[in-house]
mmCIF file with all atom_site columns, C-alpha atoms in Angstrom:
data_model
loop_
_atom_site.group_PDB
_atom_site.id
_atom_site.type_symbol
_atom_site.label_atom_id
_atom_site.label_alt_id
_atom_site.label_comp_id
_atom_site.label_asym_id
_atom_site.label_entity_id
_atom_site.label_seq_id
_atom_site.pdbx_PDB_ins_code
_atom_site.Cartn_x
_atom_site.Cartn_y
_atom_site.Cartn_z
_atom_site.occupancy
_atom_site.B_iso_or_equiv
_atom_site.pdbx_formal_charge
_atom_site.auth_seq_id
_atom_site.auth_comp_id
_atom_site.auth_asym_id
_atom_site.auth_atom_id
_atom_site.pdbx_PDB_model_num
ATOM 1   C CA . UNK A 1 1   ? -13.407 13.459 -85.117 1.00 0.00 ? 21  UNK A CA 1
ATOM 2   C CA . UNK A 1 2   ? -14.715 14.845 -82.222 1.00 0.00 ? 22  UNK A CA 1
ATOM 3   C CA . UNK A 1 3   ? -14.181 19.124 -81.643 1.00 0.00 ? 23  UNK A CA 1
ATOM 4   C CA . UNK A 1 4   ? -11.475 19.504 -79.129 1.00 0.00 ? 24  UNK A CA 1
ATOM 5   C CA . UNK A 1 5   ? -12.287 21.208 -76.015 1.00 0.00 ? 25  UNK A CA 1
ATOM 6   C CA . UNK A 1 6   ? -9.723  22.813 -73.693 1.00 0.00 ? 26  UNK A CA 1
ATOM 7   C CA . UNK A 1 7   ? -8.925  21.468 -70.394 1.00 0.00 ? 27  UNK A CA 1
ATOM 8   C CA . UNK A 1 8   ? -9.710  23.736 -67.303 1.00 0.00 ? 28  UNK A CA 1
ATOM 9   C CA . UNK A 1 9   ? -6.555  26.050 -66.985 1.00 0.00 ? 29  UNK A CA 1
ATOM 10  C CA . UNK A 1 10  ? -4.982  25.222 -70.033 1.00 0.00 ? 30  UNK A CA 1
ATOM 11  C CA . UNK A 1 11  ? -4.791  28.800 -71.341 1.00 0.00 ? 31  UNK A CA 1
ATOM 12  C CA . UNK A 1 12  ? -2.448  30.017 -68.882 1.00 0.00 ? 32  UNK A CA 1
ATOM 13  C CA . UNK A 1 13  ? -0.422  26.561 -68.448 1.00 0.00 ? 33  UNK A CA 1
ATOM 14  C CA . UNK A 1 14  ? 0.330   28.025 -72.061 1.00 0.00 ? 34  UNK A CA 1
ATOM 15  C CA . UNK A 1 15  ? 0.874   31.077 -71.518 1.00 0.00 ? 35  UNK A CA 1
ATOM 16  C CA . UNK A 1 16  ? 3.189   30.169 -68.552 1.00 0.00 ? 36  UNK A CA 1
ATOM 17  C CA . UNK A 1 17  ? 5.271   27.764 -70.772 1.00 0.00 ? 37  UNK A CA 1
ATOM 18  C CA . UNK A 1 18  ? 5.741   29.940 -73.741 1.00 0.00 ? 38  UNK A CA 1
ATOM 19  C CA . UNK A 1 19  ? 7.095   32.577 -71.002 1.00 0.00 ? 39  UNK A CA 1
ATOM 20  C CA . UNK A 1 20  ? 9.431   29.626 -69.677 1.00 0.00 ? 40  UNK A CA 1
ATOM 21  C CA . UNK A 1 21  ? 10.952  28.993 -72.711 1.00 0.00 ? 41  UNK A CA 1
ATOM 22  C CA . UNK A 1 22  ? 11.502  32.735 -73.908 1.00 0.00 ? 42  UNK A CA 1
ATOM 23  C CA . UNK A 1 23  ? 13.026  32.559 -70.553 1.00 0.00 ? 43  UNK A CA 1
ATOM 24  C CA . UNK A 1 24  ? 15.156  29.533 -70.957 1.00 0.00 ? 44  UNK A CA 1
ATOM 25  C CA . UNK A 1 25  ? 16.373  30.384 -74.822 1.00 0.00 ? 45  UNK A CA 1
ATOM 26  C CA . UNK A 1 26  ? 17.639  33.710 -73.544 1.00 0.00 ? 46  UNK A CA 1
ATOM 27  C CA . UNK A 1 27  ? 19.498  31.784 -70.762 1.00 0.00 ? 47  UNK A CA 1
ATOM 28  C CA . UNK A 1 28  ? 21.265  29.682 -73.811 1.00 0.00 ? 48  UNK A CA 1
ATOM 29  C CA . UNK A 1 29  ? 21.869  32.748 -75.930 1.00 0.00 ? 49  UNK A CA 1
ATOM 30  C CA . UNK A 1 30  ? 23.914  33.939 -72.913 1.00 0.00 ? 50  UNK A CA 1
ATOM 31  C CA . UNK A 1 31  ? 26.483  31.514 -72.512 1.00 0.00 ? 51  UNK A CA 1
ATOM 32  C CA . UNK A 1 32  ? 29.731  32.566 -73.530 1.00 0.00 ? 52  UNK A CA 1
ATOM 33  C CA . UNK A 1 33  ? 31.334  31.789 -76.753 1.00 0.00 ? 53  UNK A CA 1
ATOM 34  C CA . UNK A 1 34  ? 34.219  29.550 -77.402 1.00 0.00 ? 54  UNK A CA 1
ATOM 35  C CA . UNK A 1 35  ? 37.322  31.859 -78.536 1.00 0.00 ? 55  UNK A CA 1
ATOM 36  C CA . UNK A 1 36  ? 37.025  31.400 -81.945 1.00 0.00 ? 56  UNK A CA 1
ATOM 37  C CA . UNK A 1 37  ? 33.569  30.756 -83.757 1.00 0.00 ? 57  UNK A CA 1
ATOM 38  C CA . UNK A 1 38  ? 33.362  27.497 -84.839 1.00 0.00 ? 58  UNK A CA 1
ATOM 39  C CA . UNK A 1 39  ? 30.106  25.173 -86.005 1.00 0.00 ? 59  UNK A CA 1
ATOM 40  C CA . UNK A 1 40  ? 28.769  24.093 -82.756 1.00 0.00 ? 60  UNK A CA 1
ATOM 41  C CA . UNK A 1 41  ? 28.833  27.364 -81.330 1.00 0.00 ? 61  UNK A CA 1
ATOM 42  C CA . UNK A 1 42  ? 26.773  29.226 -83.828 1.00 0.00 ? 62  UNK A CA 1
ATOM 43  C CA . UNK A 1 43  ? 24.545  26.529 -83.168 1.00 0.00 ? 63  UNK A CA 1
ATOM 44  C CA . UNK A 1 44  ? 24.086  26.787 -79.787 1.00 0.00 ? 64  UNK A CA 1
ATOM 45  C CA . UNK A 1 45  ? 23.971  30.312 -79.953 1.00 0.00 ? 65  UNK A CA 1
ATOM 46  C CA . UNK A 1 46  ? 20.880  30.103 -82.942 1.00 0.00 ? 66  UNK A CA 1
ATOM 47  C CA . UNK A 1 47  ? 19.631  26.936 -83.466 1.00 0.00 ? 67  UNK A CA 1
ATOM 48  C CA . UNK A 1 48  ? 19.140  25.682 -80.346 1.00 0.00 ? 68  UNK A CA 1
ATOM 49  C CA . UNK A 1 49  ? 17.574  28.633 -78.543 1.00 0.00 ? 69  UNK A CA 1
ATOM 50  C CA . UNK A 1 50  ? 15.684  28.752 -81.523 1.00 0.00 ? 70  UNK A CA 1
ATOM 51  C CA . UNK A 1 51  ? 14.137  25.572 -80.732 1.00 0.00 ? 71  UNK A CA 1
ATOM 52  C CA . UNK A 1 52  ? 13.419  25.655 -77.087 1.00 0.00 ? 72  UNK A CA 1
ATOM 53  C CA . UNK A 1 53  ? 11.638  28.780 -77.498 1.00 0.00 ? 73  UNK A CA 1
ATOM 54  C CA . UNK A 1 54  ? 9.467   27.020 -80.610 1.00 0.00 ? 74  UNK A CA 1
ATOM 55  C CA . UNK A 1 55  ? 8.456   23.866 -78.809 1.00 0.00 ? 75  UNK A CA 1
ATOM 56  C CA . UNK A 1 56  ? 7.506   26.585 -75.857 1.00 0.00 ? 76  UNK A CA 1
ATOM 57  C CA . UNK A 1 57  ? 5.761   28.317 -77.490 1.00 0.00 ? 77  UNK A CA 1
ATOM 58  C CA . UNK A 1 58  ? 4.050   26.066 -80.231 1.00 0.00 ? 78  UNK A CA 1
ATOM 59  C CA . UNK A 1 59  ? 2.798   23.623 -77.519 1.00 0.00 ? 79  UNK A CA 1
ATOM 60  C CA . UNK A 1 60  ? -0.709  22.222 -78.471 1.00 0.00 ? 80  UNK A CA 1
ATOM 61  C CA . UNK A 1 61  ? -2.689  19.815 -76.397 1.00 0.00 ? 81  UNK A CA 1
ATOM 62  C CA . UNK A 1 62  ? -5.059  18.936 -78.619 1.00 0.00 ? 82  UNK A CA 1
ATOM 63  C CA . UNK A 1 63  ? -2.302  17.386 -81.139 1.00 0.00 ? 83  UNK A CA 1
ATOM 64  C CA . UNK A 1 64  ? -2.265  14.398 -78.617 1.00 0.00 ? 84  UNK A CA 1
ATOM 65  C CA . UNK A 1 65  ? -2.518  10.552 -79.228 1.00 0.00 ? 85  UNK A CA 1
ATOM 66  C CA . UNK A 1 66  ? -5.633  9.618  -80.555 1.00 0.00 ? 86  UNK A CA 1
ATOM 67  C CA . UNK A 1 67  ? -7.550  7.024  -82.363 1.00 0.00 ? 87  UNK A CA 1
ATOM 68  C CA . UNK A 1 68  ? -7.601  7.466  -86.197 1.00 0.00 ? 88  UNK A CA 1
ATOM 69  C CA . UNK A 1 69  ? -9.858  5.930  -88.967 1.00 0.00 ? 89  UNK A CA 1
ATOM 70  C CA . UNK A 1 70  ? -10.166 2.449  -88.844 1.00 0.00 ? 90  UNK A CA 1
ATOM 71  C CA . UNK A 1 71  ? -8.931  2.201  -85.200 1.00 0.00 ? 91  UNK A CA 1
ATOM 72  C CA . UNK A 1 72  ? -5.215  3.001  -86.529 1.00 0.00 ? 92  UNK A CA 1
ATOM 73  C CA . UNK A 1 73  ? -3.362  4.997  -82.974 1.00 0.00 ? 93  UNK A CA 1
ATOM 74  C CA . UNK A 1 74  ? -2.123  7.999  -84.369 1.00 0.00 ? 94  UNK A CA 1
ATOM 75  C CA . UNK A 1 75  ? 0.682   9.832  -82.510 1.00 0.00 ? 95  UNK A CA 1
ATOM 76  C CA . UNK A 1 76  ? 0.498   13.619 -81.486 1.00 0.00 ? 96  UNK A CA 1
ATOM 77  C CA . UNK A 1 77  ? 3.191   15.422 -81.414 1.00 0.00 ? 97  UNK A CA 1
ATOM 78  C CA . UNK A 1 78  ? 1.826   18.109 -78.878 1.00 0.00 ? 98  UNK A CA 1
ATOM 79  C CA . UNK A 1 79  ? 1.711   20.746 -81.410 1.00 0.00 ? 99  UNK A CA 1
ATOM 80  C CA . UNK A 1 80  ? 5.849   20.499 -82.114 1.00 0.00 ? 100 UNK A CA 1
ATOM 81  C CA . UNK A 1 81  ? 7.074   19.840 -85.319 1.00 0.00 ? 101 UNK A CA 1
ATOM 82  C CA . UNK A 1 82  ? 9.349   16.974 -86.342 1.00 0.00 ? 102 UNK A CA 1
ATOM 83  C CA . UNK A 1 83  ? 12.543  19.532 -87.060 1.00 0.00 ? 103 UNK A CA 1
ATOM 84  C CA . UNK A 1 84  ? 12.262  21.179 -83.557 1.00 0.00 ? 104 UNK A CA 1
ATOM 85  C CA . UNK A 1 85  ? 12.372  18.274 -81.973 1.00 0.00 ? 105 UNK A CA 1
ATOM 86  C CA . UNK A 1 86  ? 15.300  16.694 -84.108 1.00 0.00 ? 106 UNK A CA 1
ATOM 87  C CA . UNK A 1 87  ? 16.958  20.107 -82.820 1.00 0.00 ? 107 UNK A CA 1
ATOM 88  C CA . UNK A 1 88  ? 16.862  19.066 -79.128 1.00 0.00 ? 108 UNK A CA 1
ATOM 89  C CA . UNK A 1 89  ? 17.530  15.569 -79.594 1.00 0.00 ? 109 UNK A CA 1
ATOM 90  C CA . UNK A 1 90  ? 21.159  16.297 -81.002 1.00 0.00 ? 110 UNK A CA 1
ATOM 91  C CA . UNK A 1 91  ? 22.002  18.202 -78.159 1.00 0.00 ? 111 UNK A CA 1
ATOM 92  C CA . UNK A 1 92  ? 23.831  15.259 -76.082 1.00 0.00 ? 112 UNK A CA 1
ATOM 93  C CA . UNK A 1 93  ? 25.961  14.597 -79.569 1.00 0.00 ? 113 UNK A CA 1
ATOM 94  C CA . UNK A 1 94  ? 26.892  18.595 -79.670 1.00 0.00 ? 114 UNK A CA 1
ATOM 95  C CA . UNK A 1 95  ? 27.537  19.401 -76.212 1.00 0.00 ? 115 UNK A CA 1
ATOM 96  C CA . UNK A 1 96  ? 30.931  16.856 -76.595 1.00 0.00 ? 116 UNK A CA 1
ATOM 97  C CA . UNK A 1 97  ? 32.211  19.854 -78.882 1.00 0.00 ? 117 UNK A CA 1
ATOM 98  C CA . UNK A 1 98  ? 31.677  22.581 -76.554 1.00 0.00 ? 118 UNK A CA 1
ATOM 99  C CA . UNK A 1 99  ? 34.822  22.386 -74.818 1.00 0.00 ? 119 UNK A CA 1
ATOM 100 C CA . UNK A 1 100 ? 34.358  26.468 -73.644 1.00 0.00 ? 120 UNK A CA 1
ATOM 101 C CA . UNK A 1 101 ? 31.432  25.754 -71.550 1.00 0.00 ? 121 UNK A CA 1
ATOM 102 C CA . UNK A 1 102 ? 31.671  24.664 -67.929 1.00 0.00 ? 122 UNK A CA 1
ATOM 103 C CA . UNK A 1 103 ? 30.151  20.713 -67.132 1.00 0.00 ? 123 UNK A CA 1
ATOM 104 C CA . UNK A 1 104 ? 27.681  22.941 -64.986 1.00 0.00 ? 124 UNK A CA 1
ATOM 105 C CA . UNK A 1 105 ? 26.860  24.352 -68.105 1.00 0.00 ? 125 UNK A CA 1
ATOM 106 C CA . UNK A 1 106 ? 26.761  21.180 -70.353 1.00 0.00 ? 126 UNK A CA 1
ATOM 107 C CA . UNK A 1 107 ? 24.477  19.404 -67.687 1.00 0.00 ? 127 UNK A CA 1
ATOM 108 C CA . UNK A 1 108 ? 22.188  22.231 -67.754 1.00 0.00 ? 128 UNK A CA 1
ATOM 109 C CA . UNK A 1 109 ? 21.756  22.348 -71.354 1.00 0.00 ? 129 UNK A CA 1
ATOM 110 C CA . UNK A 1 110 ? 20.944  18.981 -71.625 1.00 0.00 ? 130 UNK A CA 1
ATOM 111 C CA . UNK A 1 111 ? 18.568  19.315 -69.264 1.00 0.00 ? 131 UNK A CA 1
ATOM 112 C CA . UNK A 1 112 ? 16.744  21.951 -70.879 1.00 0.00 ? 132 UNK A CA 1
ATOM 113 C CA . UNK A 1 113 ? 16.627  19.763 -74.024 1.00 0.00 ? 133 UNK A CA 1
ATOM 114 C CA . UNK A 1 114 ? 15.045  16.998 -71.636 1.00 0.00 ? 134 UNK A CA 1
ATOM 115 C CA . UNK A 1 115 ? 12.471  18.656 -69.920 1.00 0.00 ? 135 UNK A CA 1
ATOM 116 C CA . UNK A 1 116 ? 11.169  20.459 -73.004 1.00 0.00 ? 136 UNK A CA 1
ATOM 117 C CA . UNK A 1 117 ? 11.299  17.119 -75.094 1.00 0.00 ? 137 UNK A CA 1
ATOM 118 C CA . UNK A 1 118 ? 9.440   15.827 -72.154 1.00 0.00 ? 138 UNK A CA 1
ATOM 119 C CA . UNK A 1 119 ? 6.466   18.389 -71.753 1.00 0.00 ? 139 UNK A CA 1
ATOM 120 C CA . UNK A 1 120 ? 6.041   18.173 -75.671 1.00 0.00 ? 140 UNK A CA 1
ATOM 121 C CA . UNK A 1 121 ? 5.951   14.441 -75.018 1.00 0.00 ? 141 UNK A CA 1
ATOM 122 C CA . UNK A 1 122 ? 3.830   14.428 -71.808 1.00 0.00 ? 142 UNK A CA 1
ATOM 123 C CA . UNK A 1 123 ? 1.078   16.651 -73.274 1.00 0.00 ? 143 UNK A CA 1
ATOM 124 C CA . UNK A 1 124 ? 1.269   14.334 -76.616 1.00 0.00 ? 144 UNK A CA 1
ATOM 125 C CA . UNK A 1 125 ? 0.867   11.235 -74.115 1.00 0.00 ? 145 UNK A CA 1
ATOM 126 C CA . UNK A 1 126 ? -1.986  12.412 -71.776 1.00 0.00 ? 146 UNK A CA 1
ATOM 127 C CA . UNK A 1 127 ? -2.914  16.065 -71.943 1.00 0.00 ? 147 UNK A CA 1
ATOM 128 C CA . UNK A 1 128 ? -5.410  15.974 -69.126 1.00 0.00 ? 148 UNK A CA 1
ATOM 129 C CA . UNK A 1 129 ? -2.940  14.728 -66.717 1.00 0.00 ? 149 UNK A CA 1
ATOM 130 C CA . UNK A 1 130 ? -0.581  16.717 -67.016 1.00 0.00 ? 150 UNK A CA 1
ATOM 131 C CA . UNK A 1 131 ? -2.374  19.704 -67.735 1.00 0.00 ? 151 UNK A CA 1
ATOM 132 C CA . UNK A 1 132 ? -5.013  19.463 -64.489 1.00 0.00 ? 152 UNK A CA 1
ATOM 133 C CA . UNK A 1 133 ? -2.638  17.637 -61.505 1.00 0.00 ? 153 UNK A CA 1
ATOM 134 C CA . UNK A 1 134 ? 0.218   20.753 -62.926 1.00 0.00 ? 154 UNK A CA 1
ATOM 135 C CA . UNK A 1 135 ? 2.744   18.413 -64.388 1.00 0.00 ? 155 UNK A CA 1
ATOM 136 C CA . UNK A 1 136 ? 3.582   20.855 -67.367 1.00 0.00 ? 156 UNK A CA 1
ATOM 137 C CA . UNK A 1 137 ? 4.099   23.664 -64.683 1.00 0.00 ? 157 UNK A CA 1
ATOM 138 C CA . UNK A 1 138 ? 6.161   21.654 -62.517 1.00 0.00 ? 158 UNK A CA 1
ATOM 139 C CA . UNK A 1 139 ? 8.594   20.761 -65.423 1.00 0.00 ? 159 UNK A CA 1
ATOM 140 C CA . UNK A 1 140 ? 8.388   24.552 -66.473 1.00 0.00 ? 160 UNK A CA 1
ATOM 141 C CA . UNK A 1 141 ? 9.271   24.779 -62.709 1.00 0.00 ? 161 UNK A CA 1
ATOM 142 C CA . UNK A 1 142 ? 12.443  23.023 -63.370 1.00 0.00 ? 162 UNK A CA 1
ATOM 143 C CA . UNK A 1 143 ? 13.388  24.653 -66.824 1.00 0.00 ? 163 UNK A CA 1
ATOM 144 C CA . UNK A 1 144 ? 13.711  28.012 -65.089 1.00 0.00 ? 164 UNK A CA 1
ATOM 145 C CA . UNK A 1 145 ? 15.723  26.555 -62.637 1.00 0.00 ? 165 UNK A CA 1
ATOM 146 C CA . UNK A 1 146 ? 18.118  25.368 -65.542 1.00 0.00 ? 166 UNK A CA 1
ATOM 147 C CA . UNK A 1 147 ? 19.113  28.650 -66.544 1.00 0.00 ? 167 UNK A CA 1
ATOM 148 C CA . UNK A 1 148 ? 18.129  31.233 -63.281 1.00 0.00 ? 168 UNK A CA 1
ATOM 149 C CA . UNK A 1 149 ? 20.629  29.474 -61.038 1.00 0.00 ? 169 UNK A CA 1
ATOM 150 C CA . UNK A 1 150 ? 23.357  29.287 -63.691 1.00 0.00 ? 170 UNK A CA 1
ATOM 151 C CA . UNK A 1 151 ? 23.411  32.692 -64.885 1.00 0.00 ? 171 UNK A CA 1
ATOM 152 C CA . UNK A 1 152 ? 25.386  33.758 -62.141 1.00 0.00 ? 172 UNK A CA 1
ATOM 153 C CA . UNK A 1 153 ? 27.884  31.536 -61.676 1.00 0.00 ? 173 UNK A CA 1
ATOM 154 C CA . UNK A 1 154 ? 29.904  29.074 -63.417 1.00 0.00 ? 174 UNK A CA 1
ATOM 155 C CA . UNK A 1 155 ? 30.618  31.393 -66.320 1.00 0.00 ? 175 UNK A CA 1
#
């Protein structure tokens, strides 16, 4: 297998999506809580920002689709690993049971989920791409916008 090499500004594409993600698991941890604890929002209030700010942060280009022995195509999983992603998958099955939170606030959550469940993908799919015509930093572009704009207002 060949060594990997880095693509040209891949460091701070990184950098800047680990950052995103603190960013974005913060927003999540400050949504408000339904009345009385239950399941779902202990959840959302560990679990889930938990997970956002590991596939963030644990993003690997060089775990990308690739050709394995014998010509077998072996899937990357852009550095993420299978229980993370489980994690953000579930979100459209939770959010039903967060009756406390505003739509504003459901629709935003999912689309956190989305976008990072898409960069992990993207960067599994075709690291170069997205990495050198600044797909990963558009996307991080709109995960920001996710939580900035909400946090003050629709609480």
């Amino acid at each position: 297998m060949p060594v990997y090499e880095p693509w040209a500004g891949e460091p701070d594409v990184l950098a800047e999506a680990s950052e995103v993600g603190r960013r974005a698991a913060a927003w999540i941890r400050s949504l408000p809580g339904p009345p009385v604890p239950c399941p779902v929002s202990t959840w959302l209030a560990g679990a889930l920002p938990g997970a956002v700010e590991t596939a963030m942060s644990s993003l690997d280009p060089a775990d990308c689709d690739r050709m394995g022995p014998g010509g077998r195509i072996i899937e990357g999983t852009g550095g993420v690993d299978a229980e993370t992603m489980s994690t953000l998958s579930v979100v459209p099955c939770v959010l039903s049971e967060a009756v406390w939170l505003t739509p504003d606030q459901q629709v935003r959550l999912l689309a956190v989920a989305c976008v990072v469940s898409g960069i992990v993908r993207l960067l599994a799919d075709d690291p170069g791409t997205e990495i050198l015509h600044s797909l990963v930093s558009r996307m991080c572009t709109t995960l920001d916008h996710c939580g900035a704009t909400l946090g003050h207002r629709g609480r």
